[in-house]
Amino acid sequence: MQDHAGLLEKTAAGREILGQRTGALDRRSRALLIMIDGRTSMADMVSRAGQLGLDASAVAQLIEGGLVQLAARAAGDRAEAAPPQPREHAPAATPAPAPAPAEAARKRSLAAARMYLMDVMARTFGTADHPLRARLVEATDRAAVELVFDAFQVLLNDTASPSLVAHIEASFRDLLPLG
């Protein structure tokens, strides 16, 4: 872990673990693995680990576990750099190419946004019995769902890193129907 300047990316095994949702990783380590995108340096990931309540060894554990590696473009011509993983060997959980505009519009729905938010809330609160989650269950229109999200975001700002909050908001907004 001497090279703090290198960019980190998920390996095929890392993407597979995220796709399976088996509980092989604890909640914080899973969140850290989700944030690794091939554009973030090791030093930034160590900092994010601290924001999640993990110590610096959490990044090293992901690397040693074969879930994360130095990104090929960051490793350059160094002899110890691992060759890039071919895309055709990626697990089925890897996102498909961007759908056509009509297909993308069908995948956006209030139900999908609510389900995503319920999942994030369950992971954040560790229980399904939180009052905010109960409000989300009762929300039936876009305005009510967005009000619940705004209240949830206030709670997240106090407990999660700004980058994680931004990621959750972007994912939620991408699921909402257009308009």
PDB file of C-alpha atoms in Angstrom:
ATOM      1  CA  MET A   1       0.000   0.000   0.000  1.00  0.00           C
ATOM      2  CA  GLN A   2       2.954   2.318  -0.525  1.00  0.00           C
ATOM      3  CA  ASP A   3       1.616   3.826  -3.763  1.00  0.00           C
ATOM      4  CA  HIS A   4      -1.073   6.241  -2.556  1.00  0.00           C
ATOM      5  CA  ALA A   5      -1.213   8.009  -5.926  1.00  0.00           C
ATOM      6  CA  GLY A   6      -2.622   5.020  -7.863  1.00  0.00           C
ATOM      7  CA  LEU A   7      -6.221   4.887  -8.979  1.00  0.00           C
ATOM      8  CA  LEU A   8      -8.267   1.935  -7.786  1.00  0.00           C
ATOM      9  CA  GLU A   9     -10.798  -0.107  -9.715  1.00  0.00           C
ATOM     10  CA  LYS A  10     -12.985  -3.097  -8.872  1.00  0.00           C
ATOM     11  CA  THR A  11     -11.898  -6.499 -10.108  1.00  0.00           C
ATOM     12  CA  ALA A  12     -14.323  -8.970 -11.641  1.00  0.00           C
ATOM     13  CA  ALA A  13     -14.554 -10.601  -8.205  1.00  0.00           C
ATOM     14  CA  GLY A  14     -15.395  -7.224  -6.643  1.00  0.00           C
ATOM     15  CA  ARG A  15     -18.174  -6.585  -9.157  1.00  0.00           C
ATOM     16  CA  GLU A  16     -19.484 -10.115  -8.584  1.00  0.00           C
ATOM     17  CA  ILE A  17     -19.619  -9.640  -4.790  1.00  0.00           C
ATOM     18  CA  LEU A  18     -21.601  -6.419  -5.256  1.00  0.00           C
ATOM     19  CA  GLY A  19     -23.964  -8.093  -7.709  1.00  0.00           C
ATOM     20  CA  GLN A  20     -24.659 -11.058  -5.437  1.00  0.00           C
ATOM     21  CA  ARG A  21     -25.563  -9.065  -2.296  1.00  0.00           C
ATOM     22  CA  THR A  22     -24.689 -12.117  -0.190  1.00  0.00           C
ATOM     23  CA  GLY A  23     -23.516 -10.292   2.895  1.00  0.00           C
ATOM     24  CA  ALA A  24     -19.896 -11.349   2.330  1.00  0.00           C
ATOM     25  CA  LEU A  25     -18.903  -7.784   3.247  1.00  0.00           C
ATOM     26  CA  ASP A  26     -20.121  -5.703   6.154  1.00  0.00           C
ATOM     27  CA  ARG A  27     -22.184  -2.597   5.330  1.00  0.00           C
ATOM     28  CA  ARG A  28     -19.279  -0.152   5.570  1.00  0.00           C
ATOM     29  CA  SER A  29     -16.855  -2.241   3.533  1.00  0.00           C
ATOM     30  CA  ARG A  30     -19.550  -2.734   0.891  1.00  0.00           C
ATOM     31  CA  ALA A  31     -20.124   1.037   0.757  1.00  0.00           C
ATOM     32  CA  LEU A  32     -16.390   1.557   0.343  1.00  0.00           C
ATOM     33  CA  LEU A  33     -16.245  -1.014  -2.478  1.00  0.00           C
ATOM     34  CA  ILE A  34     -19.189   0.684  -4.219  1.00  0.00           C
ATOM     35  CA  MET A  35     -17.299   4.001  -4.203  1.00  0.00           C
ATOM     36  CA  ILE A  36     -14.293   2.536  -6.023  1.00  0.00           C
ATOM     37  CA  ASP A  37     -14.764   3.592  -9.628  1.00  0.00           C
ATOM     38  CA  GLY A  38     -11.374   3.596 -11.373  1.00  0.00           C
ATOM     39  CA  ARG A  39     -11.109   7.384 -11.073  1.00  0.00           C
ATOM     40  CA  THR A  40     -10.446   7.703  -7.353  1.00  0.00           C
ATOM     41  CA  SER A  41      -6.957   7.537  -5.880  1.00  0.00           C
ATOM     42  CA  MET A  42      -5.928   5.177  -3.139  1.00  0.00           C
ATOM     43  CA  ALA A  43      -5.306   8.155  -0.837  1.00  0.00           C
ATOM     44  CA  ASP A  44      -8.880   9.378  -1.403  1.00  0.00           C
ATOM     45  CA  MET A  45     -10.253   5.903  -0.713  1.00  0.00           C
ATOM     46  CA  VAL A  46      -8.292   5.713   2.557  1.00  0.00           C
ATOM     47  CA  SER A  47      -9.839   9.071   3.485  1.00  0.00           C
ATOM     48  CA  ARG A  48     -13.327   7.850   2.537  1.00  0.00           C
ATOM     49  CA  ALA A  49     -12.771   4.708   4.588  1.00  0.00           C
ATOM     50  CA  GLY A  50     -12.150   6.953   7.596  1.00  0.00           C
ATOM     51  CA  GLN A  51     -15.369   8.860   6.866  1.00  0.00           C
ATOM     52  CA  LEU A  52     -17.230   5.548   6.900  1.00  0.00           C
ATOM     53  CA  GLY A  53     -15.716   4.645  10.273  1.00  0.00           C
ATOM     54  CA  LEU A  54     -13.189   2.181   8.841  1.00  0.00           C
ATOM     55  CA  ASP A  55      -9.436   2.334   9.331  1.00  0.00           C
ATOM     56  CA  ALA A  56      -6.883   2.642   6.525  1.00  0.00           C
ATOM     57  CA  SER A  57      -6.406  -1.131   6.419  1.00  0.00           C
ATOM     58  CA  ALA A  58      -9.937  -1.517   4.973  1.00  0.00           C
ATOM     59  CA  VAL A  59      -8.656  -0.508   1.532  1.00  0.00           C
ATOM     60  CA  ALA A  60      -5.729  -2.898   1.875  1.00  0.00           C
ATOM     61  CA  GLN A  61      -8.132  -5.703   2.849  1.00  0.00           C
ATOM     62  CA  LEU A  62     -10.174  -5.122  -0.316  1.00  0.00           C
ATOM     63  CA  ILE A  63      -6.977  -5.289  -2.370  1.00  0.00           C
ATOM     64  CA  GLU A  64      -5.700  -8.400  -0.577  1.00  0.00           C
ATOM     65  CA  GLY A  65      -9.111 -10.017  -0.962  1.00  0.00           C
ATOM     66  CA  GLY A  66      -8.855  -9.586  -4.737  1.00  0.00           C
ATOM     67  CA  LEU A  67     -11.887  -7.269  -4.909  1.00  0.00           C
ATOM     68  CA  VAL A  68      -9.883  -4.152  -5.883  1.00  0.00           C
ATOM     69  CA  GLN A  69      -6.726  -3.509  -7.899  1.00  0.00           C
ATOM     70  CA  LEU A  70      -4.700  -0.598  -9.183  1.00  0.00           C
ATOM     71  CA  ALA A  71      -6.346   0.697 -12.337  1.00  0.00           C
ATOM     72  CA  ALA A  72      -4.397  -0.282 -15.432  1.00  0.00           C
ATOM     73  CA  ARG A  73      -4.278   3.284 -16.769  1.00  0.00           C
ATOM     74  CA  ALA A  74      -2.883   4.512 -13.446  1.00  0.00           C
ATOM     75  CA  ALA A  75      -0.329   1.721 -13.219  1.00  0.00           C
ATOM     76  CA  GLY A  76       1.091   2.616 -16.639  1.00  0.00           C
ATOM     77  CA  ASP A  77       4.003   0.510 -17.821  1.00  0.00           C
ATOM     78  CA  ARG A  78       5.057  -0.727 -14.365  1.00  0.00           C
ATOM     79  CA  ALA A  79       5.965  -4.384 -14.393  1.00  0.00           C
ATOM     80  CA  GLU A  80       3.955  -5.207 -11.260  1.00  0.00           C
ATOM     81  CA  ALA A  81       0.714  -3.824 -12.693  1.00  0.00           C
ATOM     82  CA  ALA A  82      -1.980  -6.412 -13.271  1.00  0.00           C
ATOM     83  CA  PRO A  83      -3.275  -6.668 -16.838  1.00  0.00           C
ATOM     84  CA  PRO A  84      -6.730  -5.177 -17.336  1.00  0.00           C
ATOM     85  CA  GLN A  85      -9.619  -7.592 -16.904  1.00  0.00           C
ATOM     86  CA  PRO A  86     -11.330  -8.352 -20.211  1.00  0.00           C
ATOM     87  CA  ARG A  87     -14.900  -7.057 -20.245  1.00  0.00           C
ATOM     88  CA  GLU A  88     -16.323 -10.214 -21.763  1.00  0.00           C
ATOM     89  CA  HIS A  89     -15.520 -12.071 -18.508  1.00  0.00           C
ATOM     90  CA  ALA A  90     -17.521  -9.633 -16.371  1.00  0.00           C
ATOM     91  CA  PRO A  91     -20.346 -11.199 -14.331  1.00  0.00           C
ATOM     92  CA  ALA A  92     -23.927 -10.949 -15.469  1.00  0.00           C
ATOM     93  CA  ALA A  93     -24.563  -8.302 -12.796  1.00  0.00           C
ATOM     94  CA  THR A  94     -22.388  -5.829 -14.707  1.00  0.00           C
ATOM     95  CA  PRO A  95     -24.600  -3.110 -16.201  1.00  0.00           C
ATOM     96  CA  ALA A  96     -25.497  -3.559 -19.839  1.00  0.00           C
ATOM     97  CA  PRO A  97     -24.712  -0.880 -22.412  1.00  0.00           C
ATOM     98  CA  ALA A  98     -26.875   2.229 -22.233  1.00  0.00           C
ATOM     99  CA  PRO A  99     -30.395   1.437 -23.429  1.00  0.00           C
ATOM    100  CA  ALA A 100     -32.186   3.263 -26.194  1.00  0.00           C
ATOM    101  CA  PRO A 101     -34.018   6.432 -25.046  1.00  0.00           C
ATOM    102  CA  ALA A 102     -37.458   4.785 -25.137  1.00  0.00           C
ATOM    103  CA  GLU A 103     -36.192   1.836 -23.091  1.00  0.00           C
ATOM    104  CA  ALA A 104     -34.512   4.156 -20.564  1.00  0.00           C
ATOM    105  CA  ALA A 105     -37.804   5.974 -20.032  1.00  0.00           C
ATOM    106  CA  ARG A 106     -39.534   2.682 -19.192  1.00  0.00           C
ATOM    107  CA  LYS A 107     -36.979   1.849 -16.480  1.00  0.00           C
ATOM    108  CA  ARG A 108     -37.607   5.135 -14.655  1.00  0.00           C
ATOM    109  CA  SER A 109     -40.532   4.880 -12.293  1.00  0.00           C
ATOM    110  CA  LEU A 110     -41.698   6.136  -8.942  1.00  0.00           C
ATOM    111  CA  ALA A 111     -41.864   2.533  -7.754  1.00  0.00           C
ATOM    112  CA  ALA A 112     -38.220   1.919  -8.679  1.00  0.00           C
ATOM    113  CA  ALA A 113     -37.148   5.124  -6.926  1.00  0.00           C
ATOM    114  CA  ARG A 114     -39.142   4.162  -3.802  1.00  0.00           C
ATOM    115  CA  MET A 115     -37.663   0.637  -3.764  1.00  0.00           C
ATOM    116  CA  TYR A 116     -34.133   2.030  -4.100  1.00  0.00           C
ATOM    117  CA  LEU A 117     -34.765   4.468  -1.268  1.00  0.00           C
ATOM    118  CA  MET A 118     -36.267   1.724   0.936  1.00  0.00           C
ATOM    119  CA  ASP A 119     -33.179  -0.425   0.352  1.00  0.00           C
ATOM    120  CA  VAL A 120     -30.789   2.424   1.186  1.00  0.00           C
ATOM    121  CA  MET A 121     -32.799   3.264   4.305  1.00  0.00           C
ATOM    122  CA  ALA A 122     -32.760  -0.351   5.492  1.00  0.00           C
ATOM    123  CA  ARG A 123     -28.982  -0.453   5.054  1.00  0.00           C
ATOM    124  CA  THR A 124     -28.517   2.919   6.749  1.00  0.00           C
ATOM    125  CA  PHE A 125     -30.809   2.387   9.722  1.00  0.00           C
ATOM    126  CA  GLY A 126     -30.209  -1.350  10.044  1.00  0.00           C
ATOM    127  CA  THR A 127     -33.901  -1.924  10.592  1.00  0.00           C
ATOM    128  CA  ALA A 128     -37.165  -1.642   8.706  1.00  0.00           C
ATOM    129  CA  ASP A 129     -38.893   0.014  11.681  1.00  0.00           C
ATOM    130  CA  HIS A 130     -37.656   3.569  11.182  1.00  0.00           C
ATOM    131  CA  PRO A 131     -40.365   6.311  11.084  1.00  0.00           C
ATOM    132  CA  LEU A 132     -38.905   7.756   7.872  1.00  0.00           C
ATOM    133  CA  ARG A 133     -39.225   4.401   6.152  1.00  0.00           C
ATOM    134  CA  ALA A 134     -42.848   4.198   7.315  1.00  0.00           C
ATOM    135  CA  ARG A 135     -43.453   7.615   5.712  1.00  0.00           C
ATOM    136  CA  LEU A 136     -41.933   6.320   2.475  1.00  0.00           C
ATOM    137  CA  VAL A 137     -44.259   3.306   2.473  1.00  0.00           C
ATOM    138  CA  GLU A 138     -47.222   5.683   2.764  1.00  0.00           C
ATOM    139  CA  ALA A 139     -45.949   8.059   0.045  1.00  0.00           C
ATOM    140  CA  THR A 140     -47.889   7.485  -3.157  1.00  0.00           C
ATOM    141  CA  ASP A 141     -46.964  10.457  -5.342  1.00  0.00           C
ATOM    142  CA  ARG A 142     -43.712  11.987  -6.493  1.00  0.00           C
ATOM    143  CA  ALA A 143     -43.938  15.039  -4.228  1.00  0.00           C
ATOM    144  CA  ALA A 144     -44.433  12.894  -1.119  1.00  0.00           C
ATOM    145  CA  VAL A 145     -41.548  10.584  -2.072  1.00  0.00           C
ATOM    146  CA  GLU A 146     -39.265  13.575  -2.656  1.00  0.00           C
ATOM    147  CA  LEU A 147     -40.224  15.036   0.746  1.00  0.00           C
ATOM    148  CA  VAL A 148     -39.241  11.767   2.417  1.00  0.00           C
ATOM    149  CA  PHE A 149     -35.980  11.743   0.467  1.00  0.00           C
ATOM    150  CA  ASP A 150     -35.211  15.313   1.568  1.00  0.00           C
ATOM    151  CA  ALA A 151     -35.712  14.337   5.218  1.00  0.00           C
ATOM    152  CA  PHE A 152     -33.554  11.233   4.716  1.00  0.00           C
ATOM    153  CA  GLN A 153     -30.849  13.321   3.063  1.00  0.00           C
ATOM    154  CA  VAL A 154     -30.677  15.569   6.145  1.00  0.00           C
ATOM    155  CA  LEU A 155     -29.990  12.485   8.271  1.00  0.00           C
ATOM    156  CA  LEU A 156     -27.438  11.204   5.762  1.00  0.00           C
ATOM    157  CA  ASN A 157     -25.545  14.497   5.773  1.00  0.00           C
ATOM    158  CA  ASP A 158     -24.867  13.970   9.478  1.00  0.00           C
ATOM    159  CA  THR A 159     -23.643  10.384   9.166  1.00  0.00           C
ATOM    160  CA  ALA A 160     -22.261   9.726   5.676  1.00  0.00           C
ATOM    161  CA  SER A 161     -19.519  11.222   3.551  1.00  0.00           C
ATOM    162  CA  PRO A 162     -20.508  13.960   1.094  1.00  0.00           C
ATOM    163  CA  SER A 163     -19.537  11.744  -1.834  1.00  0.00           C
ATOM    164  CA  LEU A 164     -21.770   8.919  -0.618  1.00  0.00           C
ATOM    165  CA  VAL A 165     -24.684  11.327  -0.088  1.00  0.00           C
ATOM    166  CA  ALA A 166     -24.166  12.694  -3.604  1.00  0.00           C
ATOM    167  CA  HIS A 167     -24.062   9.161  -5.035  1.00  0.00           C
ATOM    168  CA  ILE A 168     -27.298   8.186  -3.287  1.00  0.00           C
ATOM    169  CA  GLU A 169     -29.029  11.365  -4.463  1.00  0.00           C
ATOM    170  CA  ALA A 170     -27.873  10.895  -8.064  1.00  0.00           C
ATOM    171  CA  SER A 171     -29.031   7.268  -8.093  1.00  0.00           C
ATOM    172  CA  PHE A 172     -32.404   8.216  -6.606  1.00  0.00           C
ATOM    173  CA  ARG A 173     -32.939  11.065  -9.090  1.00  0.00           C
ATOM    174  CA  ASP A 174     -31.936   8.797 -12.012  1.00  0.00           C
ATOM    175  CA  LEU A 175     -34.732   6.386 -11.058  1.00  0.00           C
ATOM    176  CA  LEU A 176     -37.463   9.007 -10.800  1.00  0.00           C
ATOM    177  CA  PRO A 177     -39.687   9.349 -13.861  1.00  0.00           C
ATOM    178  CA  LEU A 178     -38.852  12.217 -16.190  1.00  0.00           C
ATOM    179  CA  GLY A 179     -40.878  15.366 -15.876  1.00  0.00           C
TER     180      GLY A 179
END
